[in-house]
Each structure stands twice: as structure tokens, then as C-alpha cells.
């Protein structure tokens, strides 16, 4: 059986580091870092994610605030709020929970977040820094995956990696992070001709497509490393994009769902909030 990559162990270590930094900031600056989340509409998954973010902030004594809009709020109303938060010195991080309701242009909203408050790393400036391999704020889920691979001392240089899913939140930033670490990355998606052919060649397969239990053992090579970003809710149960039970004896390392990448995402958000605090206060 492969080694199970425990999100709890890795995320706890990161949260412990963040907790110490929050305490240091309080002593040194007399301030408490603050994250503000914008939640529009009533998507049940988004409501759960935002609750988890609030709880995680509270546990580490980071201030947090959730500003809610109903699903028929106008783009102008949301933009006005972001512009106020952009100028508010008490707010160190601004996160717009995605997806936004239909009719609202995601780009128009996100681009209003100042670079140094962009905890999600989704503004064009942070995206271009990532593509160039410069220091910046990187989206939380891909960053969590890299930290998890590093924690288990899995080398990336020269490795063949299939990233399955090309979203702005996961697949595309992950492609860049892995490329910057000298991996050979194939970014696969719904139009990939023969997905199995790609994944079977790969040393590491990363699943982020939102299709429950999609990856099976005939799609990986012996000893491959499987990272599962999927969180698919069916009848109150959570399933990943990879079939853990089917894969666990063929993979050398594998992340479970739940208990894998999801825990890392929240810990990275807290860490990015601290990074943003320093970007604003160390000038
Ligand atoms: N929706 C699902 N995951 C995320 C995330 O990491 N950031 C934002 N803003 N929205 C999300």
C-alpha cells in the first residue's frame, strides 16, 4: 500500500508557524492581521468553504469578516465594497469567493483588489509574477500541493507531471509552479485526446476536474504519486476525483479526500494573509 499523505500533519505544521507569526505581529506592530471575504449568493459549497475560512482565522487569532451579497447584487455594489476595502488599513487580505453569480464579471471584480491584499493570488499582476517565476502571492490550493510534495521530500525536478484540470484557481497556477521547479508538466483537460495515455506516462498525477472517483488504477503507472484536489459532494458524502480505494495499492503516495489537499488550502490562505500583512507593513 502507498504512503497516505496526511493533510492534517502538513497543514498543522504550517498553521503552527502562522500562529507564532500572528503573535509576533501583535507584539511588534500592535496590530492583528485581518482577512475580509466577499461571499455572493447562496452556493452551498461556497458557504461551507467560507465558514471553514472564518473558523481557521479564529483558531489562529486572525481577525476575519465576511461581507455577504445576495445573488442578484449588482457588479457596481460589489465593486464599491472592494474599493472601500482596498483603502481600509485594517484589512490585510481580500478574498472574493468564487464562483460569482451569473451576470457578474469575475475579472472586473478581482482586478480591483490591490496586489498586496490579493490573498488568492488571482489578480493579473500576481498571475504574471507567477508565470515569470518572481516572488508574489500564489493561489492557495496549488501552493498547498507543492508544500505537501515538499513535506514528503518528493523531488520535482525532471519529473513528468500530469495536471488534470485547467482552472485559474488550480490547474494553470500549478502548471507554472511545477514548471518553475523544473518538472515537465502536461496540462490536461476535457478536450485532451487520450487522457489515459498522458496519465499513464506520469510520475505524478494531479486531479482537479470535479468528477467523482474518475481516476482509476489502469490510468496510472506502478508507483505513481496521486494528488487529489477534488471535493465532490454527493448525498452528504465527499468524494475526490481519484478512486482512493482502487488506487492505493498501485500508487507510491496518495492524498485522501477528505483529509488531504483541502486542509492545506485553508492553511495556505492564513499564511498568505500574513504575507500580505508584511507587504503592507514592511515598507
Ligand atoms: N472557490 C473554491 N476555492 C476557492 C479559492 O481557493 N478561492 C476563491 N476565491 N474561491 C474559491
PDB file of C-alpha atoms and ligand atoms in Angstrom:
ATOM      1  CA  UNK A   1       0.000   0.000   0.000  1.00  0.00           C
ATOM      2  CA  UNK A   2       1.190   3.510  -0.855  1.00  0.00           C
ATOM      3  CA  UNK A   3       2.003   6.165   1.717  1.00  0.00           C
ATOM      4  CA  UNK A   4      -1.011   8.287   2.611  1.00  0.00           C
ATOM      5  CA  UNK A   5      -0.150  11.988   2.500  1.00  0.00           C
ATOM      6  CA  UNK A   6      -1.818  13.418   5.578  1.00  0.00           C
ATOM      7  CA  UNK A   7      -3.151  16.919   5.034  1.00  0.00           C
ATOM      8  CA  UNK A   8      -3.658  17.251   8.773  1.00  0.00           C
ATOM      9  CA  UNK A   9       0.013  16.713   9.644  1.00  0.00           C
ATOM     10  CA  UNK A  10       1.315  19.079   6.973  1.00  0.00           C
ATOM     11  CA  UNK A  11      -1.306  21.790   7.496  1.00  0.00           C
ATOM     12  CA  UNK A  12      -0.868  21.693  11.305  1.00  0.00           C
ATOM     13  CA  UNK A  13       2.849  22.417  10.907  1.00  0.00           C
ATOM     14  CA  UNK A  14       2.076  25.405   8.663  1.00  0.00           C
ATOM     15  CA  UNK A  15      -0.678  26.695  10.969  1.00  0.00           C
ATOM     16  CA  UNK A  16       1.678  26.479  13.951  1.00  0.00           C
ATOM     17  CA  UNK A  17       4.169  28.695  12.074  1.00  0.00           C
ATOM     18  CA  UNK A  18       1.407  31.190  11.174  1.00  0.00           C
ATOM     19  CA  UNK A  19       0.162  31.265  14.791  1.00  0.00           C
ATOM     20  CA  UNK A  20       3.635  32.273  16.005  1.00  0.00           C
ATOM     21  CA  UNK A  21       3.833  34.980  13.336  1.00  0.00           C
ATOM     22  CA  UNK A  22       0.442  36.389  14.392  1.00  0.00           C
ATOM     23  CA  UNK A  23       1.715  36.603  17.986  1.00  0.00           C
ATOM     24  CA  UNK A  24       4.919  38.328  16.832  1.00  0.00           C
ATOM     25  CA  UNK A  25       2.934  40.808  14.732  1.00  0.00           C
ATOM     26  CA  UNK A  26       0.768  41.704  17.736  1.00  0.00           C
ATOM     27  CA  UNK A  27       3.868  42.440  19.830  1.00  0.00           C
ATOM     28  CA  UNK A  28       5.921  44.177  17.152  1.00  0.00           C
ATOM     29  CA  UNK A  29       3.238  46.148  15.319  1.00  0.00           C
ATOM     30  CA  UNK A  30       0.395  46.266  17.891  1.00  0.00           C
ATOM     31  CA  UNK A  31      -1.915  45.074  15.106  1.00  0.00           C
ATOM     32  CA  UNK A  32      -3.984  41.990  14.306  1.00  0.00           C
ATOM     33  CA  UNK A  33      -3.899  40.731  10.712  1.00  0.00           C
ATOM     34  CA  UNK A  34      -7.342  40.767   9.096  1.00  0.00           C
ATOM     35  CA  UNK A  35      -8.913  38.841   6.239  1.00  0.00           C
ATOM     36  CA  UNK A  36     -12.140  40.027   4.593  1.00  0.00           C
ATOM     37  CA  UNK A  37     -14.124  37.587   2.490  1.00  0.00           C
ATOM     38  CA  UNK A  38     -16.797  38.586  -0.014  1.00  0.00           C
ATOM     39  CA  UNK A  39     -19.484  35.961  -0.458  1.00  0.00           C
ATOM     40  CA  UNK A  40     -22.138  36.488  -3.138  1.00  0.00           C
ATOM     41  CA  UNK A  41     -25.208  34.312  -3.450  1.00  0.00           C
ATOM     42  CA  UNK A  42     -26.076  31.089  -1.668  1.00  0.00           C
ATOM     43  CA  UNK A  43     -23.996  28.359  -3.303  1.00  0.00           C
ATOM     44  CA  UNK A  44     -23.953  25.704  -0.528  1.00  0.00           C
ATOM     45  CA  UNK A  45     -20.326  24.636  -1.155  1.00  0.00           C
ATOM     46  CA  UNK A  46     -19.135  28.268  -1.032  1.00  0.00           C
ATOM     47  CA  UNK A  47     -20.987  28.814   2.262  1.00  0.00           C
ATOM     48  CA  UNK A  48     -19.166  25.790   3.770  1.00  0.00           C
ATOM     49  CA  UNK A  49     -15.761  26.939   2.426  1.00  0.00           C
ATOM     50  CA  UNK A  50     -16.253  30.437   3.832  1.00  0.00           C
ATOM     51  CA  UNK A  51     -17.326  29.063   7.258  1.00  0.00           C
ATOM     52  CA  UNK A  52     -14.142  26.951   7.305  1.00  0.00           C
ATOM     53  CA  UNK A  53     -12.052  30.029   6.499  1.00  0.00           C
ATOM     54  CA  UNK A  54     -13.694  32.002   9.339  1.00  0.00           C
ATOM     55  CA  UNK A  55     -13.124  29.151  11.806  1.00  0.00           C
ATOM     56  CA  UNK A  56      -9.496  28.776  10.774  1.00  0.00           C
ATOM     57  CA  UNK A  57      -8.891  32.529  11.236  1.00  0.00           C
ATOM     58  CA  UNK A  58     -10.492  32.421  14.699  1.00  0.00           C
ATOM     59  CA  UNK A  59      -8.324  29.468  15.742  1.00  0.00           C
ATOM     60  CA  UNK A  60      -5.159  31.411  14.890  1.00  0.00           C
ATOM     61  CA  UNK A  61      -6.470  34.722  16.241  1.00  0.00           C
ATOM     62  CA  UNK A  62      -6.532  36.386  12.835  1.00  0.00           C
ATOM     63  CA  UNK A  63      -9.431  38.847  12.517  1.00  0.00           C
ATOM     64  CA  UNK A  64     -11.938  37.972   9.840  1.00  0.00           C
ATOM     65  CA  UNK A  65     -15.063  39.463   8.366  1.00  0.00           C
ATOM     66  CA  UNK A  66     -17.499  38.089   5.803  1.00  0.00           C
ATOM     67  CA  UNK A  67     -19.419  40.557   3.661  1.00  0.00           C
ATOM     68  CA  UNK A  68     -22.436  38.907   2.067  1.00  0.00           C
ATOM     69  CA  UNK A  69     -24.328  39.923  -1.032  1.00  0.00           C
ATOM     70  CA  UNK A  70     -27.417  38.192  -2.323  1.00  0.00           C
ATOM     71  CA  UNK A  71     -27.305  36.506  -5.704  1.00  0.00           C
ATOM     72  CA  UNK A  72     -28.928  39.428  -7.533  1.00  0.00           C
ATOM     73  CA  UNK A  73     -26.481  42.043  -6.210  1.00  0.00           C
ATOM     74  CA  UNK A  74     -25.080  44.269  -8.947  1.00  0.00           C
ATOM     75  CA  UNK A  75     -21.469  44.307 -10.118  1.00  0.00           C
ATOM     76  CA  UNK A  76     -21.357  48.009  -9.126  1.00  0.00           C
ATOM     77  CA  UNK A  77     -22.318  47.280  -5.496  1.00  0.00           C
ATOM     78  CA  UNK A  78     -19.582  44.654  -5.163  1.00  0.00           C
ATOM     79  CA  UNK A  79     -17.015  46.901  -6.849  1.00  0.00           C
ATOM     80  CA  UNK A  80     -17.875  49.750  -4.460  1.00  0.00           C
ATOM     81  CA  UNK A  81     -17.257  47.471  -1.478  1.00  0.00           C
ATOM     82  CA  UNK A  82     -13.894  46.256  -2.840  1.00  0.00           C
ATOM     83  CA  UNK A  83     -12.804  49.860  -3.387  1.00  0.00           C
ATOM     84  CA  UNK A  84     -13.603  50.654   0.259  1.00  0.00           C
ATOM     85  CA  UNK A  85     -11.732  47.540   1.485  1.00  0.00           C
ATOM     86  CA  UNK A  86      -8.776  48.385  -0.761  1.00  0.00           C
ATOM     87  CA  UNK A  87      -8.294  51.641   1.188  1.00  0.00           C
ATOM     88  CA  UNK A  88      -9.077  50.249   4.664  1.00  0.00           C
ATOM     89  CA  UNK A  89      -5.758  49.981   6.532  1.00  0.00           C
ATOM     90  CA  UNK A  90      -7.183  47.388   8.929  1.00  0.00           C
ATOM     91  CA  UNK A  91      -7.890  44.952   6.072  1.00  0.00           C
ATOM     92  CA  UNK A  92      -4.795  42.969   5.019  1.00  0.00           C
ATOM     93  CA  UNK A  93      -6.387  40.400   2.737  1.00  0.00           C
ATOM     94  CA  UNK A  94      -9.400  40.498   0.407  1.00  0.00           C
ATOM     95  CA  UNK A  95     -10.827  37.232  -0.911  1.00  0.00           C
ATOM     96  CA  UNK A  96     -13.735  37.084  -3.341  1.00  0.00           C
ATOM     97  CA  UNK A  97     -15.244  33.623  -3.008  1.00  0.00           C
ATOM     98  CA  UNK A  98     -15.717  32.015  -6.419  1.00  0.00           C
ATOM     99  CA  UNK A  99     -17.775  31.249  -8.387  1.00  0.00           C
ATOM    100  CA  UNK A 100     -19.671  34.542  -8.518  1.00  0.00           C
ATOM    101  CA  UNK A 101     -23.361  34.517  -9.506  1.00  0.00           C
ATOM    102  CA  UNK A 102     -24.154  34.591 -13.236  1.00  0.00           C
ATOM    103  CA  UNK A 103     -24.052  38.028 -14.814  1.00  0.00           C
ATOM    104  CA  UNK A 104     -21.174  39.293 -12.699  1.00  0.00           C
ATOM    105  CA  UNK A 105     -17.836  39.640 -14.452  1.00  0.00           C
ATOM    106  CA  UNK A 106     -15.292  37.912 -12.217  1.00  0.00           C
ATOM    107  CA  UNK A 107     -12.286  39.652 -13.809  1.00  0.00           C
ATOM    108  CA  UNK A 108     -13.736  43.155 -13.329  1.00  0.00           C
ATOM    109  CA  UNK A 109     -14.147  42.442  -9.615  1.00  0.00           C
ATOM    110  CA  UNK A 110     -10.834  40.693  -8.952  1.00  0.00           C
ATOM    111  CA  UNK A 111      -8.706  43.291 -10.732  1.00  0.00           C
ATOM    112  CA  UNK A 112      -9.832  45.889  -8.161  1.00  0.00           C
ATOM    113  CA  UNK A 113      -8.017  44.039  -5.366  1.00  0.00           C
ATOM    114  CA  UNK A 114      -4.656  45.727  -4.687  1.00  0.00           C
ATOM    115  CA  UNK A 115      -1.652  43.472  -5.344  1.00  0.00           C
ATOM    116  CA  UNK A 116      -0.630  43.492  -1.676  1.00  0.00           C
ATOM    117  CA  UNK A 117      -4.122  42.432  -0.465  1.00  0.00           C
ATOM    118  CA  UNK A 118      -4.640  39.722  -3.104  1.00  0.00           C
ATOM    119  CA  UNK A 119      -4.543  36.699  -0.734  1.00  0.00           C
ATOM    120  CA  UNK A 120      -5.801  34.419  -3.510  1.00  0.00           C
ATOM    121  CA  UNK A 121      -3.088  35.453  -5.998  1.00  0.00           C
ATOM    122  CA  UNK A 122      -5.700  35.906  -8.736  1.00  0.00           C
ATOM    123  CA  UNK A 123      -5.052  39.459  -9.934  1.00  0.00           C
ATOM    124  CA  UNK A 124      -3.249  39.849 -13.281  1.00  0.00           C
ATOM    125  CA  UNK A 125      -0.186  41.245 -11.527  1.00  0.00           C
ATOM    126  CA  UNK A 126       0.228  38.231  -9.256  1.00  0.00           C
ATOM    127  CA  UNK A 127      -0.541  35.818 -12.120  1.00  0.00           C
ATOM    128  CA  UNK A 128       2.153  37.409 -14.288  1.00  0.00           C
ATOM    129  CA  UNK A 129       4.674  37.269 -11.436  1.00  0.00           C
ATOM    130  CA  UNK A 130       3.984  33.534 -11.117  1.00  0.00           C
ATOM    131  CA  UNK A 131       4.406  32.957 -14.851  1.00  0.00           C
ATOM    132  CA  UNK A 132       7.742  34.799 -14.760  1.00  0.00           C
ATOM    133  CA  UNK A 133       8.857  32.887 -11.661  1.00  0.00           C
ATOM    134  CA  UNK A 134       9.022  36.016  -9.491  1.00  0.00           C
ATOM    135  CA  UNK A 135       8.099  36.293  -5.816  1.00  0.00           C
ATOM    136  CA  UNK A 136       4.397  37.071  -5.371  1.00  0.00           C
ATOM    137  CA  UNK A 137       1.197  35.768  -3.825  1.00  0.00           C
ATOM    138  CA  UNK A 138       0.290  32.348  -5.227  1.00  0.00           C
ATOM    139  CA  UNK A 139      -3.201  30.730  -5.199  1.00  0.00           C
ATOM    140  CA  UNK A 140      -3.711  28.666  -2.046  1.00  0.00           C
ATOM    141  CA  UNK A 141      -4.634  25.224  -3.400  1.00  0.00           C
ATOM    142  CA  UNK A 142      -1.658  24.854  -5.798  1.00  0.00           C
ATOM    143  CA  UNK A 143       0.677  26.217  -3.139  1.00  0.00           C
ATOM    144  CA  UNK A 144      -0.673  23.644  -0.672  1.00  0.00           C
ATOM    145  CA  UNK A 145       0.060  20.850  -3.150  1.00  0.00           C
ATOM    146  CA  UNK A 146       3.669  21.981  -3.624  1.00  0.00           C
ATOM    147  CA  UNK A 147       4.160  22.267   0.162  1.00  0.00           C
ATOM    148  CA  UNK A 148       2.692  18.796   0.625  1.00  0.00           C
ATOM    149  CA  UNK A 149       5.050  17.304  -2.012  1.00  0.00           C
ATOM    150  CA  UNK A 150       7.991  19.109  -0.366  1.00  0.00           C
ATOM    151  CA  UNK A 151       6.990  17.894   3.104  1.00  0.00           C
ATOM    152  CA  UNK A 152       7.188  14.287   1.859  1.00  0.00           C
ATOM    153  CA  UNK A 153      10.522  15.115   0.150  1.00  0.00           C
ATOM    154  CA  UNK A 154       9.200  14.183  -3.297  1.00  0.00           C
ATOM    155  CA  UNK A 155      11.610  15.575  -5.913  1.00  0.00           C
ATOM    156  CA  UNK A 156      10.034  17.566  -8.760  1.00  0.00           C
ATOM    157  CA  UNK A 157      12.994  18.351 -10.994  1.00  0.00           C
ATOM    158  CA  UNK A 158      12.866  16.312 -14.192  1.00  0.00           C
ATOM    159  CA  UNK A 159       9.642  14.544 -13.166  1.00  0.00           C
ATOM    160  CA  UNK A 160       6.778  14.046 -15.599  1.00  0.00           C
ATOM    161  CA  UNK A 161       3.607  15.511 -14.132  1.00  0.00           C
ATOM    162  CA  UNK A 162       0.049  15.427 -15.476  1.00  0.00           C
ATOM    163  CA  UNK A 163      -2.174  18.157 -14.102  1.00  0.00           C
ATOM    164  CA  UNK A 164      -5.763  17.269 -14.980  1.00  0.00           C
ATOM    165  CA  UNK A 165      -7.934  20.417 -14.982  1.00  0.00           C
ATOM    166  CA  UNK A 166      -7.052  23.883 -16.302  1.00  0.00           C
ATOM    167  CA  UNK A 167      -8.811  26.309 -13.939  1.00  0.00           C
ATOM    168  CA  UNK A 168      -7.343  29.674 -12.913  1.00  0.00           C
ATOM    169  CA  UNK A 169      -7.608  28.558  -9.265  1.00  0.00           C
ATOM    170  CA  UNK A 170      -5.753  25.252  -9.549  1.00  0.00           C
ATOM    171  CA  UNK A 171      -4.589  23.806 -12.894  1.00  0.00           C
ATOM    172  CA  UNK A 172      -2.990  26.840 -14.535  1.00  0.00           C
ATOM    173  CA  UNK A 173      -1.098  28.143 -11.459  1.00  0.00           C
ATOM    174  CA  UNK A 174       0.013  24.596 -10.687  1.00  0.00           C
ATOM    175  CA  UNK A 175       1.372  24.231 -14.228  1.00  0.00           C
ATOM    176  CA  UNK A 176       3.535  27.310 -13.604  1.00  0.00           C
ATOM    177  CA  UNK A 177       4.654  26.365 -10.088  1.00  0.00           C
ATOM    178  CA  UNK A 178       5.743  22.914 -11.251  1.00  0.00           C
ATOM    179  CA  UNK A 179       7.436  24.295 -14.356  1.00  0.00           C
ATOM    180  CA  UNK A 180       9.323  26.786 -12.170  1.00  0.00           C
ATOM    181  CA  UNK A 181      10.528  23.761 -10.167  1.00  0.00           C
ATOM    182  CA  UNK A 182      11.861  22.123 -13.360  1.00  0.00           C
ATOM    183  CA  UNK A 183       9.188  19.447 -13.735  1.00  0.00           C
ATOM    184  CA  UNK A 184       7.912  18.518 -17.202  1.00  0.00           C
ATOM    185  CA  UNK A 185       4.222  19.324 -16.989  1.00  0.00           C
ATOM    186  CA  UNK A 186       1.310  18.322 -19.203  1.00  0.00           C
ATOM    187  CA  UNK A 187      -1.861  20.317 -18.576  1.00  0.00           C
ATOM    188  CA  UNK A 188      -4.758  18.014 -19.430  1.00  0.00           C
ATOM    189  CA  UNK A 189      -8.441  18.952 -19.740  1.00  0.00           C
ATOM    190  CA  UNK A 190     -11.802  17.868 -21.125  1.00  0.00           C
ATOM    191  CA  UNK A 191     -10.567  18.095 -24.746  1.00  0.00           C
ATOM    192  CA  UNK A 192      -7.380  16.062 -24.163  1.00  0.00           C
ATOM    193  CA  UNK A 193      -7.445  13.303 -26.826  1.00  0.00           C
ATOM    194  CA  UNK A 194      -6.253  10.326 -24.792  1.00  0.00           C
ATOM    195  CA  UNK A 195      -6.083  11.252 -21.129  1.00  0.00           C
ATOM    196  CA  UNK A 196      -5.121   7.749 -20.031  1.00  0.00           C
ATOM    197  CA  UNK A 197      -2.115   7.815 -22.358  1.00  0.00           C
ATOM    198  CA  UNK A 198      -0.926  11.037 -20.645  1.00  0.00           C
ATOM    199  CA  UNK A 199      -1.560   9.996 -17.045  1.00  0.00           C
ATOM    200  CA  UNK A 200      -0.002   6.535 -17.516  1.00  0.00           C
ATOM    201  CA  UNK A 201       3.291   8.172 -18.539  1.00  0.00           C
ATOM    202  CA  UNK A 202       3.378  10.427 -15.480  1.00  0.00           C
ATOM    203  CA  UNK A 203       5.398  10.157 -12.281  1.00  0.00           C
ATOM    204  CA  UNK A 204       2.865  12.443 -10.583  1.00  0.00           C
ATOM    205  CA  UNK A 205      -0.834  12.786 -11.457  1.00  0.00           C
ATOM    206  CA  UNK A 206      -2.756  15.739 -10.009  1.00  0.00           C
ATOM    207  CA  UNK A 207      -6.534  15.616 -10.306  1.00  0.00           C
ATOM    208  CA  UNK A 208      -8.607  18.824 -10.315  1.00  0.00           C
ATOM    209  CA  UNK A 209     -11.620  18.271 -12.575  1.00  0.00           C
ATOM    210  CA  UNK A 210     -14.569  17.864 -10.202  1.00  0.00           C
ATOM    211  CA  UNK A 211     -15.550  14.372 -11.402  1.00  0.00           C
ATOM    212  CA  UNK A 212     -16.027  11.943  -8.517  1.00  0.00           C
ATOM    213  CA  UNK A 213     -13.758   8.843  -8.447  1.00  0.00           C
ATOM    214  CA  UNK A 214     -12.650   9.475 -12.054  1.00  0.00           C
ATOM    215  CA  UNK A 215      -9.007   8.332 -11.826  1.00  0.00           C
ATOM    216  CA  UNK A 216      -8.672   4.514 -11.674  1.00  0.00           C
ATOM    217  CA  UNK A 217      -5.677   2.195 -11.385  1.00  0.00           C
ATOM    218  CA  UNK A 218      -5.490   1.450 -15.126  1.00  0.00           C
ATOM    219  CA  UNK A 219      -4.799   5.186 -15.648  1.00  0.00           C
ATOM    220  CA  UNK A 220      -1.544   5.376 -13.643  1.00  0.00           C
ATOM    221  CA  UNK A 221       1.800   3.618 -13.774  1.00  0.00           C
ATOM    222  CA  UNK A 222       3.142   1.495 -10.922  1.00  0.00           C
ATOM    223  CA  UNK A 223       4.415   3.664  -8.081  1.00  0.00           C
ATOM    224  CA  UNK A 224       2.930   6.913  -9.394  1.00  0.00           C
ATOM    225  CA  UNK A 225       2.148   9.714  -6.957  1.00  0.00           C
ATOM    226  CA  UNK A 226      -1.529  10.724  -6.912  1.00  0.00           C
ATOM    227  CA  UNK A 227      -2.664  14.118  -5.643  1.00  0.00           C
ATOM    228  CA  UNK A 228      -6.420  14.638  -5.450  1.00  0.00           C
ATOM    229  CA  UNK A 229      -7.852  18.158  -5.311  1.00  0.00           C
ATOM    230  CA  UNK A 230     -11.460  17.084  -5.977  1.00  0.00           C
ATOM    231  CA  UNK A 231     -14.195  17.820  -3.439  1.00  0.00           C
ATOM    232  CA  UNK A 232     -17.407  16.344  -4.847  1.00  0.00           C
ATOM    233  CA  UNK A 233     -20.436  16.278  -2.538  1.00  0.00           C
ATOM    234  CA  UNK A 234     -22.976  13.518  -3.203  1.00  0.00           C
ATOM    235  CA  UNK A 235     -25.775  12.776  -0.697  1.00  0.00           C
ATOM    236  CA  UNK A 236     -23.829  14.367   2.154  1.00  0.00           C
ATOM    237  CA  UNK A 237     -20.671  12.353   1.386  1.00  0.00           C
ATOM    238  CA  UNK A 238     -17.462  13.833  -0.009  1.00  0.00           C
ATOM    239  CA  UNK A 239     -15.632  12.105  -2.858  1.00  0.00           C
ATOM    240  CA  UNK A 240     -12.372  13.049  -4.569  1.00  0.00           C
ATOM    241  CA  UNK A 241     -11.611  12.958  -8.298  1.00  0.00           C
ATOM    242  CA  UNK A 242      -9.452   9.876  -7.694  1.00  0.00           C
ATOM    243  CA  UNK A 243     -10.720   6.469  -6.609  1.00  0.00           C
ATOM    244  CA  UNK A 244      -8.569   6.149  -3.473  1.00  0.00           C
ATOM    245  CA  UNK A 245      -9.530   2.537  -2.668  1.00  0.00           C
ATOM    246  CA  UNK A 246      -8.851   1.439  -6.229  1.00  0.00           C
ATOM    247  CA  UNK A 247      -5.516   3.295  -6.471  1.00  0.00           C
ATOM    248  CA  UNK A 248      -3.974   2.965  -3.010  1.00  0.00           C
ATOM    249  CA  UNK A 249      -2.031  -0.261  -3.716  1.00  0.00           C
ATOM    250  CA  UNK A 250      -0.618   0.885  -7.046  1.00  0.00           C
ATOM    251  CA  UNK A 251       0.367   4.447  -6.059  1.00  0.00           C
ATOM    252  CA  UNK A 252       3.525   5.069  -4.036  1.00  0.00           C
ATOM    253  CA  UNK A 253       1.990   8.156  -2.385  1.00  0.00           C
ATOM    254  CA  UNK A 254      -1.627   9.277  -2.418  1.00  0.00           C
ATOM    255  CA  UNK A 255      -3.724  12.049  -0.815  1.00  0.00           C
ATOM    256  CA  UNK A 256      -7.066  11.090   0.758  1.00  0.00           C
ATOM    257  CA  UNK A 257     -10.332  13.033   0.364  1.00  0.00           C
ATOM    258  CA  UNK A 258     -11.278  14.364   2.829  1.00  0.00           C
ATOM    259  CA  UNK A 259      -8.100  14.873   4.865  1.00  0.00           C
ATOM    260  CA  UNK A 260      -5.706  15.773   2.030  1.00  0.00           C
ATOM    261  CA  UNK A 261      -5.385  18.912  -0.083  1.00  0.00           C
ATOM    262  CA  UNK A 262      -8.480  20.691   1.324  1.00  0.00           C
ATOM    263  CA  UNK A 263      -6.830  21.190   4.725  1.00  0.00           C
ATOM    264  CA  UNK A 264      -3.753  22.612   3.018  1.00  0.00           C
ATOM    265  CA  UNK A 265      -5.772  25.210   1.088  1.00  0.00           C
ATOM    266  CA  UNK A 266      -7.095  26.821   4.273  1.00  0.00           C
ATOM    267  CA  UNK A 267      -3.667  26.807   5.964  1.00  0.00           C
ATOM    268  CA  UNK A 268      -2.098  28.456   2.884  1.00  0.00           C
ATOM    269  CA  UNK A 269      -4.792  31.146   2.950  1.00  0.00           C
ATOM    270  CA  UNK A 270      -3.813  32.033   6.521  1.00  0.00           C
ATOM    271  CA  UNK A 271      -0.148  32.060   5.510  1.00  0.00           C
ATOM    272  CA  UNK A 272      -0.926  34.302   2.502  1.00  0.00           C
ATOM    273  CA  UNK A 273      -2.817  36.675   4.839  1.00  0.00           C
ATOM    274  CA  UNK A 274       0.366  37.056   6.911  1.00  0.00           C
ATOM    275  CA  UNK A 275       2.450  37.543   3.742  1.00  0.00           C
ATOM    276  CA  UNK A 276       0.025  40.298   2.695  1.00  0.00           C
ATOM    277  CA  UNK A 277       0.255  41.893   6.157  1.00  0.00           C
ATOM    278  CA  UNK A 278       4.032  42.148   5.734  1.00  0.00           C
ATOM    279  CA  UNK A 279       3.711  43.519   2.194  1.00  0.00           C
ATOM    280  CA  UNK A 280       1.638  46.355   3.679  1.00  0.00           C
ATOM    281  CA  UNK A 281       3.630  46.963   6.855  1.00  0.00           C
ATOM    282  CA  UNK A 282       7.303  46.454   5.954  1.00  0.00           C
ATOM    283  CA  UNK A 283       7.652  49.381   3.600  1.00  0.00           C
TER     284      UNK A 283
HETATM  285  N1  LIG B   1     -13.724  28.680  -4.569  1.00  0.00           N
HETATM  286  C1  LIG B   1     -13.215  27.429  -4.384  1.00  0.00           C
HETATM  287  N2  LIG B   1     -11.928  27.504  -3.994  1.00  0.00           N
HETATM  288  C2  LIG B   1     -11.621  28.812  -3.923  1.00  0.00           C
HETATM  289  C3  LIG B   1     -10.425  29.526  -3.582  1.00  0.00           C
HETATM  290  O1  LIG B   1      -9.373  28.973  -3.263  1.00  0.00           O
HETATM  291  N3  LIG B   1     -10.522  30.885  -3.665  1.00  0.00           N
HETATM  292  C4  LIG B   1     -11.658  31.520  -4.032  1.00  0.00           C
HETATM  293  N4  LIG B   1     -11.651  32.838  -4.074  1.00  0.00           N
HETATM  294  N5  LIG B   1     -12.772  30.896  -4.355  1.00  0.00           N
HETATM  295  C5  LIG B   1     -12.758  29.544  -4.301  1.00  0.00           C
END
